[in-house]
Amino acid sequence: MLKLSKKTEYALMAVKFMARNAADGSVTAKEISEGYNIPYDLLSKVLQQLTHKKLVNSFQGIKGGYTLNHDPENVTLFDIISAVEPNYQITDCFQEGSTEKDCTYINCCMIRDPLAKVQKEIDKLFKAVTIQQILWP
Amino acid sequence: MLKLSKKTEYALMAVKFMARNAADGSVTAKEISEGYNIPYDLLSKVLQQLTHKKLVNSFQGIKGGYTLNHDPENVTLFDIISAVEPNYQITDCFQEGSTEKDCTYINCCMIRDPLAKVQKEIDKLFKAVTIQQILWP
DNA sequence: TTTAATAAGACTTATTTAGTCCTATATCAA
DNA sequence: TTGATATAGGACTAAATAAGTCTTATTAAA
Ligand code: SF4
Ligand code: SF4
């Protein structure tokens, strides 16, 4: 159905919040959650995923929080999506080492390679969009 | 998660089958289903949806079946997807007349317009890919 | 040592997708 | 005219995924 998950949207919103409040140093998950009305627990997971991909810095402890790790013009929509969506591809069979478990048609499929090309185009598109462009259009 | 549904894949496979067997006149859902191992009932629905969008011709009755209504180079991936996926867009809020029921953030959202632009790029991409290119790469 | 933050896994619920079943209708041919 | 076989389409069930919640552990400043 080609829909982005809420996690991607929350990630973008969180990045926006962090950039806006960069002056005040780090920003907590609670502040973002309350500022934009995002479920706290889910947002926390999103921030953790962004941390793993080094898109944000996290600081633990009572004065902890998050900061952006890159300038918005150096982070793309592709970075955000692939940090947050486990496998964001248009079919189930593009992963490294996909087998019949992923799709029963995998060994006889006549649309796989062509769709892989479409996937590459989509990747290219997402890599061409920076979050700078998205969040300050 | 950005995945195409099985219905889209089945639609593409069905189109391929029809083109391949065009010489024999119309082709039945059963033949496609058995030829490519696609669940019959689901495939039938897909074919009905393609019929509604005039992408295929359907013939009822005992000698009935389906034929392609256009040359493969004149049908795009966009046509197939939008025939078969109810609303294939990357967010819930791009429909005509979307309200708070679709997304609670709709009136305060800072990422909606930018994502709409991304959607347009995706549309453009899908419209640029013909099923000729996909099925006979 | 208390407090407030992140980290992370387990769990539950809601939504969507995939698949099935059943009945109606159309058409051909014996 | 009737039986066989095709599409049409609605209702339903099951499976998979996404979204949200709960709980416990860890971290670090005051
Ligand atoms: S049907 Fe083909 S393209 Fe789709 S998931 Fe299976 S192998 Fe991949
Ligand atoms: S968060 Fe914004 S972009 Fe996403 S569905 Fe809601 S209104 Fe649309």
CSV table of C-alpha atoms (C1' of nucleotides) and ligand atoms in Angstrom, one decimal:
chain,number,residue,atom,x,y,z
A,1,MET,CA,0.0,0.0,0.0
A,2,LEU,CA,3.1,2.1,-0.1
A,3,LYS,CA,2.5,4.0,3.1
A,4,LEU,CA,5.2,5.4,5.3
A,5,SER,CA,4.7,4.3,8.9
A,6,LYS,CA,4.0,6.6,11.8
A,7,LYS,CA,7.5,6.0,13.0
A,8,THR,CA,8.9,7.8,10.0
A,9,GLU,CA,6.6,10.7,10.5
A,10,TYR,CA,7.4,10.8,14.2
A,11,ALA,CA,11.1,10.7,13.3
A,12,LEU,CA,10.7,13.7,11.0
A,13,MET,CA,8.8,15.6,13.6
A,14,ALA,CA,11.4,14.8,16.2
A,15,VAL,CA,14.2,16.0,13.9
A,16,LYS,CA,12.2,19.2,13.3
A,17,PHE,CA,11.8,19.7,17.0
A,18,MET,CA,15.4,19.2,17.7
A,19,ALA,CA,16.6,21.6,15.1
A,20,ARG,CA,14.2,24.2,16.3
A,21,ASN,CA,15.4,23.9,19.9
A,22,ALA,CA,19.0,23.3,19.2
A,23,ALA,CA,19.9,26.5,21.0
A,24,ASP,CA,18.8,25.1,24.3
A,25,GLY,CA,21.2,22.2,24.1
A,26,SER,CA,19.8,18.7,24.2
A,27,VAL,CA,16.1,18.0,24.1
A,28,THR,CA,14.3,15.2,25.9
A,29,ALA,CA,11.9,12.7,24.5
A,30,LYS,CA,9.3,14.0,26.9
A,31,GLU,CA,9.6,17.5,25.5
A,32,ILE,CA,9.2,16.3,21.9
A,33,SER,CA,6.3,14.1,22.9
A,34,GLU,CA,4.5,16.8,24.6
A,35,GLY,CA,5.4,19.5,22.1
A,36,TYR,CA,4.0,17.6,19.2
A,37,ASN,CA,1.6,15.2,20.9
A,38,ILE,CA,3.4,12.0,20.0
A,39,PRO,CA,3.0,8.9,22.1
A,40,TYR,CA,6.0,8.9,24.4
A,41,ASP,CA,7.0,5.3,24.3
A,42,LEU,CA,6.9,5.0,20.6
A,43,LEU,CA,8.8,8.2,20.1
A,44,SER,CA,11.4,6.9,22.5
A,45,LYS,CA,11.9,3.8,20.3
A,46,VAL,CA,12.2,6.0,17.2
A,47,LEU,CA,14.8,8.2,18.9
A,48,GLN,CA,16.7,5.1,19.9
A,49,GLN,CA,16.7,3.9,16.3
A,50,LEU,CA,17.9,7.2,15.1
A,51,THR,CA,20.6,7.0,17.7
A,52,HIS,CA,21.8,3.6,16.5
A,53,LYS,CA,22.1,5.0,13.0
A,54,LYS,CA,24.1,8.0,14.5
A,55,LEU,CA,21.6,10.4,13.2
A,56,VAL,CA,21.2,11.8,16.7
A,57,ASN,CA,23.4,11.9,19.7
A,58,SER,CA,21.9,10.6,22.9
A,59,PHE,CA,22.9,11.6,26.5
A,60,GLN,CA,21.8,9.5,29.4
A,61,GLY,CA,21.2,10.5,32.9
A,62,ILE,CA,19.2,13.1,34.6
A,63,LYS,CA,20.4,15.9,32.3
A,64,GLY,CA,20.2,13.7,29.3
A,65,GLY,CA,18.4,14.1,26.0
A,66,TYR,CA,19.1,14.1,22.3
A,67,THR,CA,20.7,16.4,19.8
A,68,LEU,CA,21.1,16.2,16.0
A,69,ASN,CA,24.3,14.7,14.9
A,70,HIS,CA,24.3,16.3,11.4
A,71,ASP,CA,23.2,19.4,9.7
A,72,PRO,CA,19.8,18.9,8.1
A,73,GLU,CA,21.1,19.4,4.6
A,74,ASN,CA,23.3,16.4,5.1
A,75,VAL,CA,20.6,14.0,6.1
A,76,THR,CA,18.2,12.6,3.6
A,77,LEU,CA,14.8,11.1,3.8
A,78,PHE,CA,16.4,7.8,2.9
A,79,ASP,CA,18.5,8.0,6.0
A,80,ILE,CA,15.5,8.5,8.2
A,81,ILE,CA,13.3,5.9,6.6
A,82,SER,CA,16.0,3.2,6.6
A,83,ALA,CA,16.8,4.0,10.2
A,84,VAL,CA,13.2,3.5,11.3
A,85,GLU,CA,11.5,1.1,9.0
A,86,PRO,CA,12.9,-2.4,9.4
A,87,ASN,CA,12.8,-3.2,5.6
A,88,TYR,CA,11.2,-0.5,3.7
A,89,GLN,CA,11.3,-2.2,0.3
A,90,ILE,CA,8.4,-2.6,-2.2
A,91,THR,CA,8.6,-6.4,-2.1
A,92,ASP,CA,9.5,-9.1,0.3
A,93,CYS,CA,12.3,-10.5,-1.8
A,94,PHE,CA,15.0,-7.9,-2.1
A,95,GLN,CA,16.8,-8.6,1.1
A,96,GLU,CA,20.2,-10.3,1.0
A,97,GLY,CA,19.6,-14.0,1.0
A,98,SER,CA,15.9,-14.0,0.4
A,99,THR,CA,14.5,-17.5,0.1
A,100,GLU,CA,11.2,-19.2,-0.6
A,101,LYS,CA,10.2,-18.4,2.9
A,102,ASP,CA,10.0,-14.7,1.9
A,103,CYS,CA,8.0,-15.4,-1.2
A,104,THR,CA,7.0,-18.7,-2.8
A,105,TYR,CA,7.4,-17.3,-6.2
A,106,ILE,CA,11.0,-16.3,-5.7
A,107,ASN,CA,12.4,-18.9,-8.0
A,108,CYS,CA,10.0,-18.5,-10.9
A,109,CYS,CA,9.2,-14.8,-10.6
A,110,MET,CA,9.2,-12.8,-13.8
A,111,ILE,CA,8.7,-9.4,-12.1
A,112,ARG,CA,11.3,-9.5,-9.5
A,113,ASP,CA,14.3,-8.0,-11.3
A,114,PRO,CA,12.2,-5.3,-13.0
A,115,LEU,CA,10.7,-4.3,-9.6
A,116,ALA,CA,14.2,-4.2,-8.2
A,117,LYS,CA,15.0,-1.5,-10.7
A,118,VAL,CA,11.9,0.5,-9.6
A,119,GLN,CA,13.1,0.1,-6.0
A,120,LYS,CA,16.5,1.6,-7.0
A,121,GLU,CA,14.7,4.6,-8.5
A,122,ILE,CA,12.7,5.1,-5.3
A,123,ASP,CA,15.9,4.9,-3.3
A,124,LYS,CA,17.5,7.4,-5.5
A,125,LEU,CA,14.5,9.7,-5.1
A,126,PHE,CA,14.6,9.4,-1.3
A,127,LYS,CA,18.3,10.0,-1.3
A,128,ALA,CA,17.8,13.2,-3.2
A,129,VAL,CA,15.5,14.7,-0.6
A,130,THR,CA,17.2,16.2,2.4
A,131,ILE,CA,15.4,16.8,5.6
A,132,GLN,CA,16.4,20.4,5.2
A,133,GLN,CA,14.2,20.5,2.1
A,134,ILE,CA,11.4,18.6,3.9
A,135,LEU,CA,11.3,20.5,7.1
A,136,TRP,CA,12.0,24.0,5.9
A,137,PRO,CA,10.5,24.0,2.4
B,1,MET,CA,6.6,0.1,5.1
B,2,LEU,CA,6.2,1.1,1.5
B,3,LYS,CA,5.4,-2.4,0.3
B,4,LEU,CA,3.4,-3.1,-2.8
B,5,SER,CA,0.5,-5.5,-2.1
B,6,LYS,CA,0.3,-9.0,-3.5
B,7,LYS,CA,-2.6,-7.7,-5.5
B,8,THR,CA,-0.3,-5.5,-7.5
B,9,GLU,CA,2.1,-8.3,-8.1
B,10,TYR,CA,-0.8,-10.6,-9.1
B,11,ALA,CA,-2.0,-7.9,-11.5
B,12,LEU,CA,1.4,-7.7,-13.2
B,13,MET,CA,1.6,-11.4,-13.4
B,14,ALA,CA,-1.9,-11.6,-14.9
B,15,VAL,CA,-1.0,-9.0,-17.5
B,16,LYS,CA,2.1,-10.9,-18.4
B,17,PHE,CA,0.1,-14.1,-18.8
B,18,MET,CA,-2.5,-12.4,-21.0
B,19,ALA,CA,0.1,-10.9,-23.2
B,20,ARG,CA,1.9,-14.2,-23.6
B,21,ASN,CA,-1.3,-16.0,-24.5
B,22,ALA,CA,-3.0,-13.3,-26.5
B,23,ALA,CA,-2.8,-15.4,-29.6
B,24,ASP,CA,-5.3,-17.9,-28.2
B,25,GLY,CA,-7.9,-15.2,-27.7
B,26,SER,CA,-9.2,-14.6,-24.2
B,27,VAL,CA,-7.7,-16.2,-21.2
B,28,THR,CA,-9.6,-17.3,-18.1
B,29,ALA,CA,-8.9,-16.5,-14.5
B,30,LYS,CA,-8.5,-20.2,-13.9
B,31,GLU,CA,-5.8,-20.5,-16.5
B,32,ILE,CA,-3.8,-17.6,-15.0
B,33,SER,CA,-4.3,-18.9,-11.5
B,34,GLU,CA,-3.1,-22.3,-12.4
B,35,GLY,CA,-0.4,-21.1,-14.7
B,36,TYR,CA,1.3,-18.9,-12.1
B,37,ASN,CA,-0.1,-20.4,-8.9
B,38,ILE,CA,-2.1,-17.5,-7.8
B,39,PRO,CA,-5.1,-17.9,-5.4
B,40,TYR,CA,-8.1,-18.0,-7.8
B,41,ASP,CA,-10.5,-15.9,-5.8
B,42,LEU,CA,-8.1,-13.1,-5.1
B,43,LEU,CA,-6.9,-13.1,-8.7
B,44,SER,CA,-10.5,-12.8,-9.8
B,45,LYS,CA,-11.0,-9.7,-7.8
B,46,VAL,CA,-7.8,-8.2,-9.2
B,47,LEU,CA,-9.0,-8.9,-12.7
B,48,GLN,CA,-12.3,-7.3,-11.9
B,49,GLN,CA,-10.6,-4.2,-10.6
B,50,LEU,CA,-8.5,-4.1,-13.8
B,51,THR,CA,-11.7,-4.5,-15.7
B,52,HIS,CA,-13.3,-1.5,-13.9
B,53,LYS,CA,-10.3,0.6,-14.9
B,54,LYS,CA,-10.6,-0.6,-18.5
B,55,LEU,CA,-7.2,-2.1,-18.4
B,56,VAL,CA,-8.6,-5.4,-19.5
B,57,ASN,CA,-11.7,-6.5,-21.3
B,58,SER,CA,-13.8,-9.1,-19.7
B,59,PHE,CA,-16.2,-11.6,-21.4
B,60,GLN,CA,-18.7,-13.4,-19.4
B,61,GLY,CA,-20.3,-16.7,-20.0
B,62,ILE,CA,-19.0,-20.2,-20.7
B,63,LYS,CA,-16.6,-19.0,-23.3
B,64,GLY,CA,-15.6,-16.0,-21.3
B,65,GLY,CA,-12.3,-14.7,-20.1
B,66,TYR,CA,-10.1,-11.6,-20.2
B,67,THR,CA,-8.0,-9.9,-22.8
B,68,LEU,CA,-5.7,-6.9,-22.5
B,69,ASN,CA,-7.3,-3.6,-23.6
B,70,HIS,CA,-4.1,-1.8,-24.4
B,71,ASP,CA,-0.7,-2.4,-25.7
B,72,PRO,CA,1.8,-3.0,-22.9
B,73,GLU,CA,3.8,0.1,-23.9
B,74,ASN,CA,0.7,2.3,-23.2
B,75,VAL,CA,0.0,1.1,-19.7
B,76,THR,CA,2.1,2.2,-16.8
B,77,LEU,CA,2.9,0.9,-13.4
B,78,PHE,CA,0.9,3.8,-12.0
B,79,ASP,CA,-2.2,2.5,-13.9
B,80,ILE,CA,-1.8,-0.9,-12.4
B,81,ILE,CA,-1.2,0.2,-8.9
B,82,SER,CA,-3.9,2.7,-8.8
B,83,ALA,CA,-6.4,0.2,-10.2
B,84,VAL,CA,-5.6,-2.3,-7.5
B,85,GLU,CA,-4.6,-0.5,-4.4
B,86,PRO,CA,-7.4,1.4,-2.8
B,87,ASN,CA,-5.2,4.4,-1.9
B,88,TYR,CA,-1.6,3.8,-2.4
B,89,GLN,CA,-0.2,7.0,-1.0
B,90,ILE,CA,2.6,7.4,1.5
B,91,THR,CA,0.4,9.1,4.1
B,92,ASP,CA,-3.2,9.0,5.2
B,93,CYS,CA,-3.9,12.6,4.5
B,94,PHE,CA,-3.5,13.2,0.8
B,95,GLN,CA,-7.0,12.2,-0.1
B,96,GLU,CA,-9.5,14.9,-1.3
B,97,GLY,CA,-11.3,16.0,1.9
B,98,SER,CA,-9.0,14.4,4.4
B,99,THR,CA,-10.0,15.4,8.0
B,100,GLU,CA,-8.9,14.8,11.5
B,101,LYS,CA,-10.4,11.4,11.2
B,102,ASP,CA,-7.6,10.4,8.8
B,103,CYS,CA,-4.9,11.9,11.0
B,104,THR,CA,-5.1,13.8,14.2
B,105,TYR,CA,-2.1,16.0,13.2
B,106,ILE,CA,-3.7,17.1,10.0
B,107,ASN,CA,-4.3,20.7,11.2
B,108,CYS,CA,-0.9,21.3,12.8
B,109,CYS,CA,1.3,19.1,10.6
B,110,MET,CA,4.6,20.5,9.5
B,111,ILE,CA,5.5,17.6,7.2
B,112,ARG,CA,2.4,17.2,5.2
B,113,ASP,CA,3.1,19.6,2.3
B,114,PRO,CA,6.6,18.4,1.9
B,115,LEU,CA,5.6,14.8,1.8
B,116,ALA,CA,3.0,15.6,-0.8
B,117,LYS,CA,5.8,16.7,-3.0
B,118,VAL,CA,7.6,13.5,-2.4
B,119,GLN,CA,4.3,11.7,-3.3
B,120,LYS,CA,4.2,13.6,-6.6
B,121,GLU,CA,7.7,12.5,-7.4
B,122,ILE,CA,6.7,8.9,-6.7
B,123,ASP,CA,3.7,9.2,-9.0
B,124,LYS,CA,5.9,10.6,-11.7
B,125,LEU,CA,8.3,7.7,-11.3
B,126,PHE,CA,5.5,5.1,-11.6
B,127,LYS,CA,4.0,6.9,-14.5
B,128,ALA,CA,7.3,6.7,-16.3
B,129,VAL,CA,7.5,2.9,-16.1
B,130,THR,CA,5.5,1.0,-18.6
B,131,ILE,CA,4.5,-2.5,-18.1
B,132,GLN,CA,6.3,-3.2,-21.3
B,133,GLN,CA,9.5,-2.2,-19.6
B,134,ILE,CA,8.6,-4.2,-16.5
B,135,LEU,CA,7.5,-7.4,-18.1
B,136,TRP,CA,9.9,-7.6,-21.0
B,137,PRO,CA,13.0,-5.9,-19.6
C,1,DT,C1',21.3,8.4,47.3
C,2,DT,C1',17.6,10.5,44.9
C,3,DT,C1',15.9,11.9,40.7
C,4,DA,C1',15.0,12.1,35.9
C,5,DA,C1',16.6,10.8,31.8
C,6,DT,C1',17.7,6.9,28.0
C,7,DA,C1',17.7,1.7,26.7
C,8,DA,C1',15.4,-2.2,25.6
C,9,DG,C1',12.5,-6.2,25.6
C,10,DA,C1',7.8,-8.1,26.2
C,11,DC,C1',3.4,-7.5,25.5
C,12,DT,C1',-1.4,-5.9,23.8
C,13,DT,C1',-4.4,-3.8,20.6
C,14,DA,C1',-5.7,-2.0,16.2
C,15,DT,C1',-5.5,-1.9,11.4
C,16,DT,C1',-4.5,-3.7,7.0
C,17,DT,C1',-3.7,-7.4,3.8
C,18,DA,C1',-4.4,-11.8,2.1
C,19,DG,C1',-7.2,-15.4,1.4
C,20,DT,C1',-11.8,-17.9,1.3
C,21,DC,C1',-16.7,-18.8,0.7
C,22,DC,C1',-21.0,-18.2,-1.2
C,23,DT,C1',-24.6,-16.6,-4.3
C,24,DA,C1',-26.0,-14.2,-8.6
C,25,DT,C1',-25.7,-13.4,-13.4
C,26,DA,C1',-24.1,-14.1,-18.2
C,27,DT,C1',-23.3,-16.9,-22.3
C,28,DC,C1',-22.7,-20.8,-25.1
C,29,DA,C1',-24.1,-25.2,-26.8
C,30,DA,C1',-26.3,-29.6,-26.7
D,1,DT,C1',-34.6,-24.9,-22.3
D,2,DT,C1',-31.4,-26.5,-19.6
D,3,DG,C1',-26.7,-27.6,-17.9
D,4,DA,C1',-22.1,-26.3,-17.8
D,5,DT,C1',-18.7,-22.9,-17.0
D,6,DA,C1',-17.3,-18.4,-17.0
D,7,DT,C1',-17.3,-13.5,-14.6
D,8,DA,C1',-19.3,-10.3,-10.7
D,9,DG,C1',-19.4,-9.1,-6.3
D,10,DG,C1',-20.5,-9.1,-1.3
D,11,DA,C1',-19.4,-11.1,3.2
D,12,DC,C1',-16.5,-13.3,5.8
D,13,DT,C1',-12.1,-15.3,8.2
D,14,DA,C1',-7.3,-15.6,9.0
D,15,DA,C1',-2.7,-13.9,9.0
D,16,DA,C1',0.5,-10.3,9.2
D,17,DT,C1',1.9,-5.8,10.3
D,18,DA,C1',1.8,-1.5,12.6
D,19,DA,C1',0.9,1.1,16.6
D,20,DG,C1',0.8,1.7,21.2
D,21,DT,C1',1.7,0.3,26.2
D,22,DC,C1',4.1,-1.7,30.1
D,23,DT,C1',7.9,-3.0,32.7
D,24,DT,C1',12.6,-3.2,34.3
D,25,DA,C1',17.4,-1.9,33.8
D,26,DT,C1',21.0,1.5,33.3
D,27,DT,C1',23.0,6.1,33.4
D,28,DA,C1',24.6,10.4,35.3
D,29,DA,C1',24.0,14.9,37.6
D,30,DA,C1',22.9,17.1,41.8
E,1,SF4,S1,6.2,-12.2,-6.4
E,1,SF4,FE1,8.3,-12.0,-7.3
E,1,SF4,S2,8.7,-9.8,-6.9
E,1,SF4,FE2,7.0,-10.3,-5.6
E,1,SF4,S3,7.9,-10.9,-3.6
E,1,SF4,FE3,7.7,-12.8,-4.8
E,1,SF4,S4,9.6,-13.1,-5.9
E,1,SF4,FE4,9.6,-10.9,-5.2
E,2,SF4,S1,1.4,13.4,10.4
E,2,SF4,FE1,1.1,15.0,8.8
E,2,SF4,S2,1.8,14.1,6.9
E,2,SF4,FE2,1.4,12.4,8.3
E,2,SF4,S3,-0.7,11.7,8.0
E,2,SF4,FE3,-0.8,13.2,9.6
E,2,SF4,S4,-1.2,15.2,8.6
E,2,SF4,FE4,-0.4,13.8,7.0
